[in-house]
Short mmCIF file of C-alpha atoms in Angstrom, two decimals:
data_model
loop_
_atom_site.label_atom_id
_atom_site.label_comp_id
_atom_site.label_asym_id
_atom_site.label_seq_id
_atom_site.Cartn_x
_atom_site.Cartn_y
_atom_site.Cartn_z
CA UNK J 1213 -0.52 12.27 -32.78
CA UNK J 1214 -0.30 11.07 -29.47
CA UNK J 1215 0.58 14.01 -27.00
CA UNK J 1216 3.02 14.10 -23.87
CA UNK J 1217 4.35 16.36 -21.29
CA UNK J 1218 7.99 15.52 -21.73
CA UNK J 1219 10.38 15.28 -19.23
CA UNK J 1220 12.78 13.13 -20.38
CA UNK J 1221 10.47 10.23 -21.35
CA UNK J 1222 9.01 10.78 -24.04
CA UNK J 1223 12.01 11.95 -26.14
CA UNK J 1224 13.63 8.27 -24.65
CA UNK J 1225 10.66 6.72 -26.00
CA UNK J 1226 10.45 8.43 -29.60
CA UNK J 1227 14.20 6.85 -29.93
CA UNK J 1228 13.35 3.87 -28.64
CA UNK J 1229 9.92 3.07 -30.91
CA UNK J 1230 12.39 4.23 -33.92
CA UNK J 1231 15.48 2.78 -33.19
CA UNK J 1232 13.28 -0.59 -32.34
CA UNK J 1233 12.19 -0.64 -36.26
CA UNK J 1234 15.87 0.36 -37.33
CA UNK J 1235 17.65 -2.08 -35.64
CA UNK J 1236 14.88 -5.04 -36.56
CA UNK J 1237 16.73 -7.77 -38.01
CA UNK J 1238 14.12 -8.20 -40.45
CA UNK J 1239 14.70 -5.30 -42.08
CA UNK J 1240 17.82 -6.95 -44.37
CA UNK J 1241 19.83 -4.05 -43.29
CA UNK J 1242 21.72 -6.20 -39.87
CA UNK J 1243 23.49 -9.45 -40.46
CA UNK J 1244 21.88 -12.92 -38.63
CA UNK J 1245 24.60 -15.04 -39.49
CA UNK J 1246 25.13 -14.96 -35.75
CA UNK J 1247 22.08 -16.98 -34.97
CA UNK J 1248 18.49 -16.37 -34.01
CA UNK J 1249 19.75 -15.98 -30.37
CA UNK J 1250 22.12 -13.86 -30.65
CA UNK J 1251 21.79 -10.33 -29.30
CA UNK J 1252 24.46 -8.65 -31.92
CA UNK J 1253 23.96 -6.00 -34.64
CA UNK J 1254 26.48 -6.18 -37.04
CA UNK J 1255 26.42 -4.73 -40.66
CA UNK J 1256 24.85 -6.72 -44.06
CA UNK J 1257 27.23 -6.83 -46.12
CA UNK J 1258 24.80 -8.41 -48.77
CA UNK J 1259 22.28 -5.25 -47.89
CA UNK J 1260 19.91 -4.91 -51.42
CA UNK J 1261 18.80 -1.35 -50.00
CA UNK J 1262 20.09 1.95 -50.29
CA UNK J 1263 22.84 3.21 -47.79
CA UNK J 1264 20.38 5.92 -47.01
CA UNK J 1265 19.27 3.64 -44.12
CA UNK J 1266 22.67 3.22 -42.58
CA UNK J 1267 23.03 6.96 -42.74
CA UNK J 1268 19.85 7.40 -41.25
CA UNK J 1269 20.83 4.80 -38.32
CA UNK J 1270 24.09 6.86 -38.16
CA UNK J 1271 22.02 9.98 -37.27
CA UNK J 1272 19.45 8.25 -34.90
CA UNK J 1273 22.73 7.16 -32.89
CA UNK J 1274 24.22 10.47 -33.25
CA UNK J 1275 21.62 12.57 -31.83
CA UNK J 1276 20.89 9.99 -29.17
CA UNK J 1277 24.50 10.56 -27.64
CA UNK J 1278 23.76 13.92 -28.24
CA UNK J 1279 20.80 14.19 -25.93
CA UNK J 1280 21.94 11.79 -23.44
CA UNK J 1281 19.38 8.79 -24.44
CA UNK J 1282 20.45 5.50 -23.93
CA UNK J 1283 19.80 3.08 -26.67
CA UNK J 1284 19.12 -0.44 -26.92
CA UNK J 1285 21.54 -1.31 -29.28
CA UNK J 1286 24.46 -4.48 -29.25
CA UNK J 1287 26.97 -3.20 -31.67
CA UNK J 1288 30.52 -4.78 -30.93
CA UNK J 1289 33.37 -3.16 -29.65
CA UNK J 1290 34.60 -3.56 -33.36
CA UNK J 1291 31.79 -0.27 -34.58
CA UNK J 1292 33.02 1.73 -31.56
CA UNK J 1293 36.77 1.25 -32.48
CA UNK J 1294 35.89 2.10 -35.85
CA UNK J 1295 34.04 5.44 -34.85
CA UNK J 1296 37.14 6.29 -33.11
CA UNK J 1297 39.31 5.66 -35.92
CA UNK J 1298 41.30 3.20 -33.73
CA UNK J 1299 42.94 -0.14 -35.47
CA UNK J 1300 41.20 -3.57 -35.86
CA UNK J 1301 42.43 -7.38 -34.86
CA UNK J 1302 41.59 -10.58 -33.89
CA UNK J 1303 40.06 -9.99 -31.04
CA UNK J 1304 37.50 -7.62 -32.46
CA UNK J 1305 35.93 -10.17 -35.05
CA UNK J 1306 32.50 -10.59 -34.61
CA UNK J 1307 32.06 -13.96 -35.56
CA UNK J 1308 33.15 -16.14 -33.00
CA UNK J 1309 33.35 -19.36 -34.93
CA UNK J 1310 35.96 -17.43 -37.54
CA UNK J 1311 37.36 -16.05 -34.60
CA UNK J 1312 38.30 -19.03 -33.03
CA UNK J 1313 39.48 -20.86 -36.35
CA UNK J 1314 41.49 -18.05 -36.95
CA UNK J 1315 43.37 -17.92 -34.05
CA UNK J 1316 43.42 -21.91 -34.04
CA UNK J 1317 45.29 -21.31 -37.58
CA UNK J 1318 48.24 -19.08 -35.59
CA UNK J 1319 48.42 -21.44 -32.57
CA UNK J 1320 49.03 -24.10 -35.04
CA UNK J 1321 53.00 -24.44 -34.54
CA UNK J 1322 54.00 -27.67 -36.99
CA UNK J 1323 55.20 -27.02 -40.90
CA UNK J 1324 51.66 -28.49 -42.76
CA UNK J 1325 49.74 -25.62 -42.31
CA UNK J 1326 49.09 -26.21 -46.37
CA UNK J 1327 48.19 -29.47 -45.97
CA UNK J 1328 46.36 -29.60 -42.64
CA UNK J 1329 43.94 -26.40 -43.30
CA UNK J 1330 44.12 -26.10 -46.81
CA UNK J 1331 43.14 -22.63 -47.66
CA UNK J 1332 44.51 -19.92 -49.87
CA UNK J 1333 44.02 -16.06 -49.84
CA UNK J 1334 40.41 -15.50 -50.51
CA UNK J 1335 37.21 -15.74 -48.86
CA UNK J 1336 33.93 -17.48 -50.02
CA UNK J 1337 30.60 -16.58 -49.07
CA UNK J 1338 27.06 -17.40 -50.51
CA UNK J 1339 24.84 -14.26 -51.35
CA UNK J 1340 20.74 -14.98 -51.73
CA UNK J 1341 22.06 -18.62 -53.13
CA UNK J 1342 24.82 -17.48 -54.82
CA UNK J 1343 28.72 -19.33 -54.17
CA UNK J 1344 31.31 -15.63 -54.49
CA UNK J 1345 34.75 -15.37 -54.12
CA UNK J 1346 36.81 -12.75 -53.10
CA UNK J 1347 40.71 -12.23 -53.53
CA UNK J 1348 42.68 -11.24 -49.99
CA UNK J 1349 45.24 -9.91 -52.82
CA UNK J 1350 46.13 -10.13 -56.17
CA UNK J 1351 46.45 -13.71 -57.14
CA UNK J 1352 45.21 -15.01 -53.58
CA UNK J 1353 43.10 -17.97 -55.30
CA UNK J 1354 46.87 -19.52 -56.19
CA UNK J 1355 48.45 -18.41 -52.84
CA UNK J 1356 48.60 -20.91 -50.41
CA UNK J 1357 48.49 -20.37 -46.72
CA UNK J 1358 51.87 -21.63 -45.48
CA UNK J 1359 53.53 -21.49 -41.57
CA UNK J 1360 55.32 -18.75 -43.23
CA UNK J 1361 52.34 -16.61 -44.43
CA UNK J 1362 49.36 -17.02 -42.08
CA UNK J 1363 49.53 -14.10 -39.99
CA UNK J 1364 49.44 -12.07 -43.17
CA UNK J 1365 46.32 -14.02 -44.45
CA UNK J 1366 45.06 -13.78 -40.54
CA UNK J 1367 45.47 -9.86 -41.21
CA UNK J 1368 44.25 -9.50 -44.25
CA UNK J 1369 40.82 -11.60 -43.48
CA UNK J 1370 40.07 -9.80 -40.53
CA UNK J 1371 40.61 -6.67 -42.66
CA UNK J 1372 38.34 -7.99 -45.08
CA UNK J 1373 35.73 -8.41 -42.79
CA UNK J 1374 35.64 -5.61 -40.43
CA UNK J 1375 36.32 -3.05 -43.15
CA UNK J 1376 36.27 -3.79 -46.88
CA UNK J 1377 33.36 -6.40 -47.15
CA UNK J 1378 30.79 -3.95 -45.13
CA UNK J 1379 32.46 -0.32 -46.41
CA UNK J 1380 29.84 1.02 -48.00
CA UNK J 1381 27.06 0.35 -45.50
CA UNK J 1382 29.18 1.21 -42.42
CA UNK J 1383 30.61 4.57 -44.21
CA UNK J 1384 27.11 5.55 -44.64
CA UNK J 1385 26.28 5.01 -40.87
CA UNK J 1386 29.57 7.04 -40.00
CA UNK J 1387 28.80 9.81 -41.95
CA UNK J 1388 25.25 9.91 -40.64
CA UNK J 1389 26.96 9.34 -37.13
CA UNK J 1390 29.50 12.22 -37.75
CA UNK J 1391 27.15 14.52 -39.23
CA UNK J 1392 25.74 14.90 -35.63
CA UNK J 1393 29.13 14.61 -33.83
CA UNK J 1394 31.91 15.65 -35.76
CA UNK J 1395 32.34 18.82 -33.16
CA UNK J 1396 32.75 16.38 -30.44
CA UNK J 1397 35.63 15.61 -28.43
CA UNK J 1398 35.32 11.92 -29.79
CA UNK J 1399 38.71 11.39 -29.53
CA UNK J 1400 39.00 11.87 -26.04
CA UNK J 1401 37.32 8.52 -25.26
CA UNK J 1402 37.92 4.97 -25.14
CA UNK J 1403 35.87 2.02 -26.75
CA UNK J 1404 34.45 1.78 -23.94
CA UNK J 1405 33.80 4.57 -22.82
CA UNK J 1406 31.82 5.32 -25.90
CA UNK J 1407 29.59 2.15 -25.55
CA UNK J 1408 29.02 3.34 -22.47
CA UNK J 1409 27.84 6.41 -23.90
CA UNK J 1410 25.53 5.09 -26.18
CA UNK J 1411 23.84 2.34 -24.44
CA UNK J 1412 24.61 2.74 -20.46
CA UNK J 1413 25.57 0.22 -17.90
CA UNK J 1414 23.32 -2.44 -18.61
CA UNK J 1415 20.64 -3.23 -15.23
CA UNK J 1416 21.83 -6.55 -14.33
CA UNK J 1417 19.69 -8.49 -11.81
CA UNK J 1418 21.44 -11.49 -11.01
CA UNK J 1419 18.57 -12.16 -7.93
CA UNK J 1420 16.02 -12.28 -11.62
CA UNK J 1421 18.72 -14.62 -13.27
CA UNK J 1422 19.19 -17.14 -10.41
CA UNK J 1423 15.40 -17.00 -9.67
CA UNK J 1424 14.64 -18.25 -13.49
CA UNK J 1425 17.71 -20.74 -13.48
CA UNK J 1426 17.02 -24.39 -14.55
CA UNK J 1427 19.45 -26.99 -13.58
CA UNK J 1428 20.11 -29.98 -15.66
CA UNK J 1429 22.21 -33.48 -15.31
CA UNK J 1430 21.55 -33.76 -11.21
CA UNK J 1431 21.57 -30.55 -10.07
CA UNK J 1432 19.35 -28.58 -8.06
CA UNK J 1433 19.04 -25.40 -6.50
CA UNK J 1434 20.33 -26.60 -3.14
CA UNK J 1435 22.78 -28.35 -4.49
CA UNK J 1436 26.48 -27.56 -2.66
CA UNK J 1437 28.08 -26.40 -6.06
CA UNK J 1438 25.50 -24.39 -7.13
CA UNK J 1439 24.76 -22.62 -3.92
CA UNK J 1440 28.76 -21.98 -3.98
CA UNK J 1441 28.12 -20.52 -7.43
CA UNK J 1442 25.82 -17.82 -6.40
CA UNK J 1443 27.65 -16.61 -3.55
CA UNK J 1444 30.64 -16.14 -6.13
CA UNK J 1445 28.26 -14.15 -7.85
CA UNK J 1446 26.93 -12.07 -5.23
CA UNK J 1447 31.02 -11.49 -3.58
CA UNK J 1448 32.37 -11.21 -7.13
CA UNK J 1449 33.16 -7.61 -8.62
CA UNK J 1450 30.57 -6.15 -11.46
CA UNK J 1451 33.32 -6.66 -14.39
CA UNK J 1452 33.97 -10.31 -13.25
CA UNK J 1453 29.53 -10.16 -13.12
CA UNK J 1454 30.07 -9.09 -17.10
CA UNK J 1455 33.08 -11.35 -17.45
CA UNK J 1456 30.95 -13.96 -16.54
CA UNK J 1457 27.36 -13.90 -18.17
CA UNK J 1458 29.61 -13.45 -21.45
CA UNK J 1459 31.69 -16.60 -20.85
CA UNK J 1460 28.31 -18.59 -20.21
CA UNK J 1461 26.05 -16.25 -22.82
CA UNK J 1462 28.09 -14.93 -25.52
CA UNK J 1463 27.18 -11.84 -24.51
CA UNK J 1464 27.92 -9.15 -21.33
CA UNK J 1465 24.64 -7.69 -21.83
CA UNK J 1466 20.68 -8.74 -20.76
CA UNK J 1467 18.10 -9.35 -23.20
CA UNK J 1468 15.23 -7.07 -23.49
CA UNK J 1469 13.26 -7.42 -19.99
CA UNK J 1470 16.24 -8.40 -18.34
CA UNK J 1471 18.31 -11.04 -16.75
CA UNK J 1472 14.65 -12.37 -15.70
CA UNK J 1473 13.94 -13.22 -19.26
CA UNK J 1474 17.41 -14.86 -20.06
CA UNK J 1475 17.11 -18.90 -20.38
CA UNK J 1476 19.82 -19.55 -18.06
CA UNK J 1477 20.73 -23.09 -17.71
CA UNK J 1478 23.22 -24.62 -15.25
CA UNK J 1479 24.67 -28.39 -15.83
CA UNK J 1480 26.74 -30.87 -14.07
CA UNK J 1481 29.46 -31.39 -16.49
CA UNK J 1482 30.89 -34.89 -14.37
CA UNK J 1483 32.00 -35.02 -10.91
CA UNK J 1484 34.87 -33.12 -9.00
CA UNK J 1485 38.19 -32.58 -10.84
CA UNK J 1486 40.54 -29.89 -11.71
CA UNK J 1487 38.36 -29.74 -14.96
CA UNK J 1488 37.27 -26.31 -15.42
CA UNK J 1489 33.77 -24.71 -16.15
CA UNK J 1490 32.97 -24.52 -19.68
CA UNK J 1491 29.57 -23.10 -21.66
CA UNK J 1492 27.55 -23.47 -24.27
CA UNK J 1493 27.15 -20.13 -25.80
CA UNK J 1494 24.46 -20.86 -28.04
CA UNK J 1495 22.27 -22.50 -25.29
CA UNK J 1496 23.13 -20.18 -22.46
CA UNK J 1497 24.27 -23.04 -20.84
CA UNK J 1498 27.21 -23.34 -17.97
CA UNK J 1499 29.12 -26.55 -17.28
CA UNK J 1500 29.80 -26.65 -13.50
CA UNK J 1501 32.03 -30.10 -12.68
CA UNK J 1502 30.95 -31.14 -9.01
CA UNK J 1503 33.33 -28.85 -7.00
CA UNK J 1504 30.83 -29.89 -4.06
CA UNK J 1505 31.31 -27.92 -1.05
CA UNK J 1506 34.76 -26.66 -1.65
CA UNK J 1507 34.07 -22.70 -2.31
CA UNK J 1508 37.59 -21.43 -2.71
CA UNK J 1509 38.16 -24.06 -5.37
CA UNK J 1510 34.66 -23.48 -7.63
CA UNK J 1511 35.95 -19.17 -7.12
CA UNK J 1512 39.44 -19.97 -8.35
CA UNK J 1513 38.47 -22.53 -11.44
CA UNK J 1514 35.49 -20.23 -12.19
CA UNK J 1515 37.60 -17.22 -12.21
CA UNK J 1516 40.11 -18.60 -14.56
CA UNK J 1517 37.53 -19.88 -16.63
CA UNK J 1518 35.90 -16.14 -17.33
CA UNK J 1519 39.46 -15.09 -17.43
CA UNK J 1520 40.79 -17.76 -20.26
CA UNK J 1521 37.93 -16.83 -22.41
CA UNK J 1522 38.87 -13.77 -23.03
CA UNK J 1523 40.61 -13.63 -27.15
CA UNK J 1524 43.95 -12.30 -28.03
CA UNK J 1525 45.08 -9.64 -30.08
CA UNK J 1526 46.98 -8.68 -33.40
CA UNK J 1527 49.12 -5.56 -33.43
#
């Protein structure tokens, strides 16, 4: 009932106020198997509801692109790829932890994979309390994953969870999604581009980041390292910027209100080495070693750090 003379904002906040009760994790419709911190939406694949809600979500997203509003919304690369009809890997899991073991499973180079990991072509999740099992492919409960056969059961796990295991909520939000766009010239785009689209180049203050900064295990804000720190991030590029508040984060993007209202934490991780920086995701925590006043060599072990993070792919 509330009236407005819009020019722009009002239509930006109707999507916002519904796209706020869409997206709330509460709702059972978005996963949280990611943690109460983290900023991703990502599909329930154990969803009770109706896919009338996805489709729904699909069309909110739609018709936002449509008009040009910007959304605050953290879908992964992984839903923009899949809009575009591009192929899935590795590097577009969602789940860092599987991610990681994953690709810990293909670096491992000796002959007892079977004995060392000892897993077998399924998957095993608990649903509202209850243990299920799912086959990777026909008698995948008896198959053992061998040094022969893990990049098949690498493949066929990241297939499981990207597509199969979430198909019926994420088909809903694409038709929804497509029912808006399907005269589009989608396919002209990139992932990125596309995220771009949707949700804009994030406002990053980093003046509001370093301003709410704590420092932890002897450092201070005038300490050499740290002071060396921010004047990498005020000479640095804006991707190396994004690069970086992922690496220490999880995440390239601000939290509602802004870099202001991140809890950034920076701690000395021992004293100077060739050691590089390291993070704790979940804490949004960096782990500076005492690089003192050297500059060049905190820029050139920080920027291989951000660098290294990054995951690699399967073709």
């Amino acid at each position: 009932g509330e009236e407005g003379i819009d020019a722009g904002g009002v239509t930006r906040e109707y999507f916002q106020l519904l796209s706020a009760q869409l997206f709330d994790v509460n709702s059972g419709m978005w996963s949280n198997r990611f943690g109460d911190d983290s900023r991703m939406t990502w599909f329930n694949s154990d969803c009770i509801w109706d896919d009338d809600g996805y489709f729904l979500v699909g069309v909110l997203v739609g018709l936002a692109l449509y008009n040009s509003v910007l959304l605050d919304v953290h879908f992964p690369q992984a839903v923009y790829r899949k809009l575009l009809g591009l192929p899935l890997g590795l590097e577009d899991m969602v789940d860092e932890e599987v991610k990681s073991g994953l690709q810990h499973l293909l670096d491992y180079s000796d002959d007892d994979v079977e004995d060392v990991f000892c897993l077998t072509f399924d998957v095993a999740w608990t649903d509202l309390g209850e243990e299920k099992r799912k086959e990777l492919k026909p008698g995948g409960i008896d198959t053992p994953v061998t040094s022969d056969n893990k990049e098949e059961y690498v493949i066929l796990y990241v297939k499981w969870l990207l597509v199969d295991s979430i198909y019926p909520q994420y088909e809903a939000f694409e038709r929804g999604f497509m029912r808006v766009m399907e005269n589009s010239s989608l396919d002209l785009l990139r992932p990125q581009d596309l995220e771009l689209l949707v949700v804009g180049t994030p406002e990053l203050d980093f003046n509001a980041l370093m301003s709410n900064t704590q420092y932890e295990g002897g450092y201070d804000s005038e300490s050499a390292v740290v002071r060396n720190f921010w004047k990498f991030v005020e000479e640095t590029s804006h991707e190396t910027r994004l690069n970086l508040l992922k690496f220490a984060t999880g995440s390239s993007k601000a939290p509602i209100g802004g870099l202001g209202e991140l809890s950034f934490k920076i701690q000395k991780s021992g004293p100077d080495s060739d050691q590089l920086p390291s993070s704790h995701t979940c804490f949004n925590t960096l782990l500076l070693p005492d690089y003192g006043e050297n500059y060049n060599k905190l820029a050139v072990r920080l920027g291989r750090a951000v660098i290294e993070c990054e995951g690699f792919g399967l073709q």
